[in-house]
Coordinates of N, CA, C and O and ligand atoms in Angstrom, one line a residue:
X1 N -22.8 -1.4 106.2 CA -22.3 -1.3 104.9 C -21.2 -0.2 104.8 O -21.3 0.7 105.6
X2 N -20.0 -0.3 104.0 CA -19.0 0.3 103.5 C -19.3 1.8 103.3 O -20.3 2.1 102.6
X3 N -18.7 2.5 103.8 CA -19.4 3.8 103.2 C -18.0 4.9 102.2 O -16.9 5.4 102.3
X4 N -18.6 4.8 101.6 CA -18.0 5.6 100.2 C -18.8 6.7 100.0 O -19.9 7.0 100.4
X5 N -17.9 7.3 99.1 CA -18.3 8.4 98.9 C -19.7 8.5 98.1 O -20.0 8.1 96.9
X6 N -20.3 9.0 99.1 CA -22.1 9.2 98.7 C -22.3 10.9 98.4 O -22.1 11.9 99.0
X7 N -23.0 10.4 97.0 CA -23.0 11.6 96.4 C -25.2 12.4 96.2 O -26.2 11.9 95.6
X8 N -25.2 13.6 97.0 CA -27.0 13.7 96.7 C -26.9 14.8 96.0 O -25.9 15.5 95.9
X9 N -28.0 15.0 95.3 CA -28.6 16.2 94.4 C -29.8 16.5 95.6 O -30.4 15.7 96.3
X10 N -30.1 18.1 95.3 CA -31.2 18.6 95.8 C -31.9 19.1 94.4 O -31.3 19.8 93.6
X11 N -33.2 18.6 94.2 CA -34.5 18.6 93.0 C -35.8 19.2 93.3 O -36.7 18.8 94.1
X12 N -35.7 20.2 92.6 CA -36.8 20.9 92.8 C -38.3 20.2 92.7 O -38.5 19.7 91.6
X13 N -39.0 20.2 93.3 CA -40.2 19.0 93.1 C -41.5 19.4 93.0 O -41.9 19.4 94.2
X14 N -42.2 19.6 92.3 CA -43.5 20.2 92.5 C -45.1 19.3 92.8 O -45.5 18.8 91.8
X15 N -45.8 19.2 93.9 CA -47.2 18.7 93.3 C -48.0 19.2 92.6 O -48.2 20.4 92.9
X16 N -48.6 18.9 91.8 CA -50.0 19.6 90.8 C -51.2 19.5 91.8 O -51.2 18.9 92.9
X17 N -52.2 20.0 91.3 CA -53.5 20.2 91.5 C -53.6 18.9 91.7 O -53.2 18.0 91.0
X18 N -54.4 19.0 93.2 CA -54.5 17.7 93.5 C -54.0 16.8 94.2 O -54.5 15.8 94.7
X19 N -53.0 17.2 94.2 CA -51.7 16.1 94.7 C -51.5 16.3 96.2 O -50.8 15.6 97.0
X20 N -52.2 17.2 96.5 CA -51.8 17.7 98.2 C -51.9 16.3 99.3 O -51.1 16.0 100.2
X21 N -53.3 15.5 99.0 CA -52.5 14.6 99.6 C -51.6 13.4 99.1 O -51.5 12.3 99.7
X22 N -51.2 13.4 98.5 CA -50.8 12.2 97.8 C -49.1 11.8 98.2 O -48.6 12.1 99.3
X23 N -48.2 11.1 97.0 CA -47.1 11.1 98.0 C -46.2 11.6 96.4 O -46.4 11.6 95.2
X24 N -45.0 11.9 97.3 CA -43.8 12.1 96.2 C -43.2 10.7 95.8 O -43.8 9.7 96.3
X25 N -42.1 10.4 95.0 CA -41.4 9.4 95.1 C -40.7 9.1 96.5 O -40.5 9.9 97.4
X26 N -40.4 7.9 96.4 CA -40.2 8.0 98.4 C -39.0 6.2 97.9 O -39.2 5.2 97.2
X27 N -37.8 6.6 98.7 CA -37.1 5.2 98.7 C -37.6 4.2 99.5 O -38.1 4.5 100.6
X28 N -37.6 3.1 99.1 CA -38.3 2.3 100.2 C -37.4 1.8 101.1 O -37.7 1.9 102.3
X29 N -36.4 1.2 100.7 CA -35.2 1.1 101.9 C -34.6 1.8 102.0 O -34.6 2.8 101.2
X30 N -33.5 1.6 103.0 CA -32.4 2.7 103.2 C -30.9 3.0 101.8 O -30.1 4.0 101.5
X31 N -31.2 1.5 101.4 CA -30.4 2.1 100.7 C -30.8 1.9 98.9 O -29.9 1.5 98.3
X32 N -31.8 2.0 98.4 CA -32.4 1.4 97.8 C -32.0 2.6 96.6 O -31.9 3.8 96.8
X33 N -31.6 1.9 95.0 CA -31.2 2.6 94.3 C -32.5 3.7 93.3 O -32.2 4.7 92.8
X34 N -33.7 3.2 93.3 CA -34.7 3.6 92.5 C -35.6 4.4 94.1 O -35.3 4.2 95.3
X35 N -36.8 5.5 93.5 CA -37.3 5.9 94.3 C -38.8 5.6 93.5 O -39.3 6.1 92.5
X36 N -39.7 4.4 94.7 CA -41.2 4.5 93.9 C -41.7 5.6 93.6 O -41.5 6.5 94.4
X37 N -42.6 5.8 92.2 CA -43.4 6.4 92.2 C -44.5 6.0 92.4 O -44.6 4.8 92.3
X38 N -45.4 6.6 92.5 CA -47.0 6.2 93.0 C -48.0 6.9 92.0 O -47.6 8.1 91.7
X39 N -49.1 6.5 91.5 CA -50.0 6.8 90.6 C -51.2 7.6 91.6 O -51.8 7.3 92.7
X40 N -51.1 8.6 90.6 CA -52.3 9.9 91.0 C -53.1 9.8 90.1 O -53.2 10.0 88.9
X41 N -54.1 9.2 91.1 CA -55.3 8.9 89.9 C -56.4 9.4 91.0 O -56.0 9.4 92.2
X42 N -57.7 9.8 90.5 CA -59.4 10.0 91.0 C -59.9 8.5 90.9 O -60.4 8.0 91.9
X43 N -59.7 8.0 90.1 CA -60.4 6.4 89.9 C -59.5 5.5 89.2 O -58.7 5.8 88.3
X44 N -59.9 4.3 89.8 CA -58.7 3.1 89.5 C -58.6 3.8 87.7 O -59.1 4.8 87.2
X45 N -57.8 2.8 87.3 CA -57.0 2.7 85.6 C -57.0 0.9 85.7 O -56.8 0.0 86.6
X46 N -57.3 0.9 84.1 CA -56.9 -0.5 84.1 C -56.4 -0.6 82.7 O -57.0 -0.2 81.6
X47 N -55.4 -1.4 82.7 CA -54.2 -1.3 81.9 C -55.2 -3.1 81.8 O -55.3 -4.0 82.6
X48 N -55.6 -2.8 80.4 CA -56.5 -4.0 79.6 C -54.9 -5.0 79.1 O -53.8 -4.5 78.8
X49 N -55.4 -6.3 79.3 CA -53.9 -7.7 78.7 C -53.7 -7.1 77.1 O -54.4 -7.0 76.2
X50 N -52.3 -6.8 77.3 CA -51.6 -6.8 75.6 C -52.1 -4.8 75.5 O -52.7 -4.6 74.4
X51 N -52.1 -3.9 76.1 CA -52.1 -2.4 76.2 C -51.5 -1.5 77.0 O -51.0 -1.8 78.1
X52 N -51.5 -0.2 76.4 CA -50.5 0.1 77.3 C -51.4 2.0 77.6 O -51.9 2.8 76.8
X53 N -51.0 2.1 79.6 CA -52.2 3.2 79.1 C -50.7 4.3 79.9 O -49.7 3.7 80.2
X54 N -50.8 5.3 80.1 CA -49.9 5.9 81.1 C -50.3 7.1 82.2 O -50.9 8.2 81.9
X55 N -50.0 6.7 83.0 CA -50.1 6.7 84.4 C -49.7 8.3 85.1 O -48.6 8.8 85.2
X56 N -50.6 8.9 85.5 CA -50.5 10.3 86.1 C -49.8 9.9 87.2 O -49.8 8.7 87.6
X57 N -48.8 11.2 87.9 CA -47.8 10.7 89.0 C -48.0 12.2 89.8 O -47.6 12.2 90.9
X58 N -48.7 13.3 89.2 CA -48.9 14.3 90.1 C -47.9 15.2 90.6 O -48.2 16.1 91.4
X59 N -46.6 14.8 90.1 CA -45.7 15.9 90.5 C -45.1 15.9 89.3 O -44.9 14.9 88.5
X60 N -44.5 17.7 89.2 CA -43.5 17.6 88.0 C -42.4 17.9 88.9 O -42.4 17.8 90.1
X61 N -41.4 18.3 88.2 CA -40.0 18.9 88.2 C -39.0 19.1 87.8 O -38.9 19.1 86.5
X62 N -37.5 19.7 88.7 CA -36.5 20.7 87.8 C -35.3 19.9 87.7 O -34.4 20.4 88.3
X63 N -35.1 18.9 87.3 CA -33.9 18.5 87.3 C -32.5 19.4 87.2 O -32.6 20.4 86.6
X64 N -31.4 19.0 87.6 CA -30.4 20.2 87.5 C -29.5 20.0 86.1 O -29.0 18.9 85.9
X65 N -29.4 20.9 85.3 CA -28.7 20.6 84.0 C -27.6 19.3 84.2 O -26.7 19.1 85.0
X66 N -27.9 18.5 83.0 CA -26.5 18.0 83.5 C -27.0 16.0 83.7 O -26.6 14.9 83.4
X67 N -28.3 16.7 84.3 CA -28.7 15.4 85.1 C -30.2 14.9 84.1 O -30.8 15.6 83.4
X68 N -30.6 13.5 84.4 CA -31.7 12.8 84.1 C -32.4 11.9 85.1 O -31.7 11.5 86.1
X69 N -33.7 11.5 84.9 CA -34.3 10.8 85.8 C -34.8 9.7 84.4 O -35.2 9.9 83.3
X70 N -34.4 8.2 85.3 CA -35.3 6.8 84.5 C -36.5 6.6 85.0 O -36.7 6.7 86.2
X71 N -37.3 6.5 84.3 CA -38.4 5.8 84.7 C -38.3 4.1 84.4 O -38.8 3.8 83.3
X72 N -38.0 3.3 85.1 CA -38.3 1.8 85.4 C -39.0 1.5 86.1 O -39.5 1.9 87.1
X73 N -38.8 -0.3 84.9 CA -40.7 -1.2 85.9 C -40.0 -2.0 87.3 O -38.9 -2.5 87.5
X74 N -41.0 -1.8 88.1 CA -41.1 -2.4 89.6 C -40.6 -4.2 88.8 O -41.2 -4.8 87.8
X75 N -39.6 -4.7 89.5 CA -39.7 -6.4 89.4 C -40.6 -7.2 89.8 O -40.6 -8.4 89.3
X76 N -41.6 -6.6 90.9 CA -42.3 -7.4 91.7 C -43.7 -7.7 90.5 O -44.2 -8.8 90.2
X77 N -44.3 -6.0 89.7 CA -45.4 -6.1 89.0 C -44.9 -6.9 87.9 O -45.7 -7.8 87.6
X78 N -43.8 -6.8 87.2 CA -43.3 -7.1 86.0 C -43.3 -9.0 86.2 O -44.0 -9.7 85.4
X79 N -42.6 -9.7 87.3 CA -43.1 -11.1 87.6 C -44.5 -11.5 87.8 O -44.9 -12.6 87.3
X80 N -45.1 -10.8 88.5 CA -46.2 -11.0 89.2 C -47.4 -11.0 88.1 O -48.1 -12.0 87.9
X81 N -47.7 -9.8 87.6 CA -48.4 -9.4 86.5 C -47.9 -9.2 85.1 O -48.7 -8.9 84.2
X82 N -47.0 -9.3 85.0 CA -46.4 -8.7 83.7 C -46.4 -7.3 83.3 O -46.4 -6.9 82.1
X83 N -46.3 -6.7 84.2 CA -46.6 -5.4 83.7 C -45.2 -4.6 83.5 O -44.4 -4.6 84.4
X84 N -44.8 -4.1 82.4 CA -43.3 -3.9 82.0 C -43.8 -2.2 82.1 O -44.8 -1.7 82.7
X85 N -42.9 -1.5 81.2 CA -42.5 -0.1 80.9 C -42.3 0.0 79.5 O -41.1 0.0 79.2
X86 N -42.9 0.2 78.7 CA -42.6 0.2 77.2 C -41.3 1.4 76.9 O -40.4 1.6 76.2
X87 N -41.8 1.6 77.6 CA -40.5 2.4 76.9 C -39.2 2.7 77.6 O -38.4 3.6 77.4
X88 N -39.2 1.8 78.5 CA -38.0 1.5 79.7 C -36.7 1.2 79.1 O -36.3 0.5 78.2
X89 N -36.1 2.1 80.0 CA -35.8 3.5 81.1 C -37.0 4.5 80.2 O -36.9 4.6 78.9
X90 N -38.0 5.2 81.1 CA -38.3 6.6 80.3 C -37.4 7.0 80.6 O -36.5 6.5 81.3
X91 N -37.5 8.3 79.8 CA -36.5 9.5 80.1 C -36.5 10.6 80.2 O -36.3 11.2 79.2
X92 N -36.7 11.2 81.5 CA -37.2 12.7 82.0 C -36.0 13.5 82.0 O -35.0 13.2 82.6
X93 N -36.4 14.9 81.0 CA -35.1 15.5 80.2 C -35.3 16.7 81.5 O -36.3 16.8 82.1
X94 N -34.0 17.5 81.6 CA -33.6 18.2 82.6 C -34.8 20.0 82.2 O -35.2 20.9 83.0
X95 N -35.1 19.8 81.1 CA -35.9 21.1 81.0 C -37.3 20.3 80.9 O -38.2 21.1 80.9
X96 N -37.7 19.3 81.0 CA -39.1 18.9 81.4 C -39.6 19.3 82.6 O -39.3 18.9 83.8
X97 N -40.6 20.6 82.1 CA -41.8 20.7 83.5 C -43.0 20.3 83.6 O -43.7 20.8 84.6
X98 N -43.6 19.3 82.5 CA -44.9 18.8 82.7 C -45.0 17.3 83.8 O -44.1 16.7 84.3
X99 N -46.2 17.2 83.9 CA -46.1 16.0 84.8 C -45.0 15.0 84.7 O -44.4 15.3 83.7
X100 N -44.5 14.2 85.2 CA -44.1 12.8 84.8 C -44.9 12.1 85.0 O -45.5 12.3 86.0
X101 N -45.5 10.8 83.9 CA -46.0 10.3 83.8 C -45.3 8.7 83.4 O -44.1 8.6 83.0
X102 N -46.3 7.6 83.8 CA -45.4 6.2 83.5 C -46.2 5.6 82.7 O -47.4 5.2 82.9
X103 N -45.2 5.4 81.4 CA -46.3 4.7 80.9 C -46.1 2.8 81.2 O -45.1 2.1 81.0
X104 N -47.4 2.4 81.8 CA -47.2 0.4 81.5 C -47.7 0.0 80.6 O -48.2 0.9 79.8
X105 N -47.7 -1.0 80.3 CA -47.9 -2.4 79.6 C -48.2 -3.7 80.0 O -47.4 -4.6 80.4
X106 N -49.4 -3.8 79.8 CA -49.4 -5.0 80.3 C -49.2 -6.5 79.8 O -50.3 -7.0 79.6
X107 N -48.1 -7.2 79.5 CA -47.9 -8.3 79.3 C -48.3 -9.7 79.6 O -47.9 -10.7 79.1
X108 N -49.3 -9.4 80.9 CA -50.0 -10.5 81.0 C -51.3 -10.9 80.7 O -51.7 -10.3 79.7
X109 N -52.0 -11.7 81.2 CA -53.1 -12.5 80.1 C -54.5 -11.7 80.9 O -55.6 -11.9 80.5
X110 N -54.3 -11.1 81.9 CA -55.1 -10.5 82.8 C -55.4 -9.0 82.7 O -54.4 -8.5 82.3
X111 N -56.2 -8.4 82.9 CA -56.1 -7.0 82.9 C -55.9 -6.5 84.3 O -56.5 -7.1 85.2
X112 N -54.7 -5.1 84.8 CA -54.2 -4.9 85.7 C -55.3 -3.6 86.2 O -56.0 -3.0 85.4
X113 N -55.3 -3.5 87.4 CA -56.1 -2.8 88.4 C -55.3 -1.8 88.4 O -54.4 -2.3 89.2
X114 N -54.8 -0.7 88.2 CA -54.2 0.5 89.4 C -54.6 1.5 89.8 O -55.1 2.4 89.1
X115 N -54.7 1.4 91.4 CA -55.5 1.9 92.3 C -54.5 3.5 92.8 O -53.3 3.6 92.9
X116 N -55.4 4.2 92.9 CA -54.6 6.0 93.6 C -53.6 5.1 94.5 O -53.8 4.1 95.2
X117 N -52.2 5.9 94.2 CA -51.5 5.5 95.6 C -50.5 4.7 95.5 O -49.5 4.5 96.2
X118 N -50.9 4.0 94.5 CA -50.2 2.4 93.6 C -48.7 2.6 93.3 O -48.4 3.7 92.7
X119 N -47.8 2.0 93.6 CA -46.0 2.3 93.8 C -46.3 2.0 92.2 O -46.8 1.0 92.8
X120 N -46.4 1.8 91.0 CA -46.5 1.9 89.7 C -45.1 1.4 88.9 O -45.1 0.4 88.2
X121 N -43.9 2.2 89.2 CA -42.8 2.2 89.1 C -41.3 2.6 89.4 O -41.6 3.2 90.4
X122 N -39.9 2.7 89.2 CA -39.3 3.7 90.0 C -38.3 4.4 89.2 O -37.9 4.2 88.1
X123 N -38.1 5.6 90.3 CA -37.1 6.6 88.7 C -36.2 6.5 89.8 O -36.5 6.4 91.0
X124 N -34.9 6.4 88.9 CA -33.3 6.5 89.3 C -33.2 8.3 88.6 O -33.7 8.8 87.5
X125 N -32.6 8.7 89.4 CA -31.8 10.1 89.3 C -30.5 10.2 88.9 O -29.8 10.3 89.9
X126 N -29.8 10.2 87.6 CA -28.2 10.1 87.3 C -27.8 11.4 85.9 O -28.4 12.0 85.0
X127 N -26.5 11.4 86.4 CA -25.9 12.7 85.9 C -25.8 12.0 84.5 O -25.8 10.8 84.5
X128 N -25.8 12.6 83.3 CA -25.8 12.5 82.0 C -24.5 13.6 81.6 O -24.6 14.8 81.9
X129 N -23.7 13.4 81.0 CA -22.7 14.4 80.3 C -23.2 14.5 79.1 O -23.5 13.5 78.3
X130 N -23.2 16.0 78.7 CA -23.3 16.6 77.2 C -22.4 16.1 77.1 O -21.4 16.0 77.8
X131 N -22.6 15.6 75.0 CA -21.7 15.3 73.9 C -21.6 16.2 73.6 O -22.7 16.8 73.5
X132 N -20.4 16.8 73.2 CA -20.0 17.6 72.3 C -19.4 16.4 70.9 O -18.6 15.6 71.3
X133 N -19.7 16.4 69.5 CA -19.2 15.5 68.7 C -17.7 16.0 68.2 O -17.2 17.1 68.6
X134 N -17.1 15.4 67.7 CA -15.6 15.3 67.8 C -15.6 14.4 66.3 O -15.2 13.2 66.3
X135 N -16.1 15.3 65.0 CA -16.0 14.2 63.9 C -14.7 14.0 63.4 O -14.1 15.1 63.1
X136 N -14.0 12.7 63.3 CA -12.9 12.4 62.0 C -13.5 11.4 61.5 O -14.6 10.8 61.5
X137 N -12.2 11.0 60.7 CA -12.2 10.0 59.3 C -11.9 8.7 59.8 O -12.6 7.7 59.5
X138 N -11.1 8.6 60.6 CA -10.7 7.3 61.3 C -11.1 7.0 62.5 O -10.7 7.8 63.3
X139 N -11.8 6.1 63.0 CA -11.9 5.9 64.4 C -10.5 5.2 65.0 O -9.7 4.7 64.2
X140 N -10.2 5.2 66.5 CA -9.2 4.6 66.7 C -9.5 2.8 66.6 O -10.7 2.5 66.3
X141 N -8.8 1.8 66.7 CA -9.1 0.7 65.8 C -9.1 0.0 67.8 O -8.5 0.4 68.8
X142 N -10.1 -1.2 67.5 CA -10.2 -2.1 69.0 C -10.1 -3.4 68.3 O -10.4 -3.5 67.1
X143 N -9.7 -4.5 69.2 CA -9.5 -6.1 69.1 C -11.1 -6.5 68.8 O -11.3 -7.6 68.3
X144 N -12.0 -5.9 69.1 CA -13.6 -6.7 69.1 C -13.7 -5.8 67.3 O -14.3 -6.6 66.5
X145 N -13.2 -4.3 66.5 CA -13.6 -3.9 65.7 C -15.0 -3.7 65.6 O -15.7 -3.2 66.5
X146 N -15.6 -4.1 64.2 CA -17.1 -4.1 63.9 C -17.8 -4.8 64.4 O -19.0 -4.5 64.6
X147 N -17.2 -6.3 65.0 CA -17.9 -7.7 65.8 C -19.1 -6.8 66.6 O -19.0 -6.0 67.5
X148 N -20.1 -7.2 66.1 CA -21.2 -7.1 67.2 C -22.4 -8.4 67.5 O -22.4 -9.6 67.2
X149 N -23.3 -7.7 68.0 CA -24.6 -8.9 67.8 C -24.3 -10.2 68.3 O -25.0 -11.2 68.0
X150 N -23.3 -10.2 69.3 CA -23.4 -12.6 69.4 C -21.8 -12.7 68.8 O -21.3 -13.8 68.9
X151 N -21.2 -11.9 68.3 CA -20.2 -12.2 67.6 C -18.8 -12.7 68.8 O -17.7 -13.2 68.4
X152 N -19.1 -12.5 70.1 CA -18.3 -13.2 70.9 C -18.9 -15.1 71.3 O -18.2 -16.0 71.7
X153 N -20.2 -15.0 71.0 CA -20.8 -16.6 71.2 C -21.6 -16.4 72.3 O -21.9 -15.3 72.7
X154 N -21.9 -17.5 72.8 CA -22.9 -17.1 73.7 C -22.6 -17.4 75.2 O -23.4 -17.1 76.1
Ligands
DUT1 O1 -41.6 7.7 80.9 C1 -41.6 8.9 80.6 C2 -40.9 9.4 79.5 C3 -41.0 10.7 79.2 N1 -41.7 11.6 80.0 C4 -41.7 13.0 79.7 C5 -40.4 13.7 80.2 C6 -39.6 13.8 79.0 O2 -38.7 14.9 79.2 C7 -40.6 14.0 77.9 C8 -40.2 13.6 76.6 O3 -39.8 12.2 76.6 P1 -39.0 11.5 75.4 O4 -37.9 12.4 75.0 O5 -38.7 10.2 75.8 O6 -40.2 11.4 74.3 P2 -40.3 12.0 72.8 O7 -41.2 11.1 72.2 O8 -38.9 12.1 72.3 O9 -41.0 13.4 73.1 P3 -40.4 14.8 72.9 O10 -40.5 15.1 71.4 O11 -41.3 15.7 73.7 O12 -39.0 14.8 73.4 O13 -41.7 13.2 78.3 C9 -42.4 11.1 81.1 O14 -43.1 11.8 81.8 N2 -42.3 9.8 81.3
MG2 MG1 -37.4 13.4 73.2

C-alpha cells in the first residue's frame, strides 16, 4: 500500500478494577480504520429483540484536547444480528474519564448473547476543531442555497 503521510496520537489509557485481564481496544488488521472494543462483563448480557442495554468496556481515558473518539457498530453484528448503536457514532469528549461504555440495540427478532471478551463495537480516534462562532447578518450565498432534504432528486 501507498504510504502517505501517516499521522498517530499517543492516549492515555486506563484499565479499571478488574480489567487486568481483559483486553484494550486492539486493530484487527494492519490497516484497519476502527479499533474493537471488547465487553467487560462478569456474566454474559443479553440485549432482549427491540432493547437496548450498554455495555461495560473496562477502560477509561485521556484523550488529547482537540481530539474525539466514535463509538460505531461492528457490520458483521449489525448484518448478522441486527445489533446497531443507538446512538452511533457515540461520542467520547476529550475531558471524559469515566468508563466508556457501548451502548447496543438490538434490531433483530432474536435476543443477543454478549459474552466477556465480545469485540461489541469499534471507536475511531479523530481530531475535532473548536468552533469559535463568527455571527453576521448575511451568510455568503451558494448555487444549492436553502435546497435541502432530496431537493437534488434521487
Ligand atoms: O457511546 C458512548 C457515548 C458517550 N459515552 C460517554 C463519553 C462521553 O464523553 C459522555 C457523554 O456523552 P454524550 O455527550 O454523547 O451524552 P450526553 O447525553 O450529552 O451526556 P452529558 O450531558 O454527560 O454530556 O458519555 C460513552 O462512554 N459511550
Ligand atoms: Mg454531552
Amino acid at each position: 500500500m501507498e504510504q502517505v503521510e501517516i499521522e498517530t496520537v499517543r492516549v492515555a489509557i486506563k484499565r479499571l478494577d478488574g480489567n487486568v485481564a481483559g483486553q484494550l481496544p486492539t486493530y484487527q488488521s494492519e490497516h484497519a480504520a476502527g479499533m474493537d472494543v471488547y465487553a467487560h462483563l462478569d456474566k454474559p448480557m443479553i440485549v432482549k429483540a427491540g432493547e437496548i442495554e450498554l455495555v461495560p468496556t473496562g477502560f477509561a481515558m485521556a484523550l488529547p484536547i482537540g481530539w474525539e473518539a466514535q463509538i460505531r457498530p461492528r457490520s458483521g453484528l449489525a448484518v448478522k444480528h441486527g445489533i446497531g448503536v443507538p446512538n452511533g457514532p457515540g461520542t467520547i469528549d476529550a475531558d471524559y474519564r469515566g468508563e466508556v461504555k457501548v451502548a447496543l440495540i438490538n434490531h433483530g427478532k432474536e435476543d443477543f448473547i454478549i459474552e466477556n471478551g465480545m469485540r461489541v463495537a469499534q471507536m475511531i480516534v479523530k481530531r475535532v476543531p473548536i468552533v469559535e462562532w463568527l455571527e453576521v447578518d448575511e451568510l455568503p450565498t451558494t448555487a444549492r442555497g436553502v435546497g435541502g432534504f432530496g431537493h437534488t432528486g434521487h
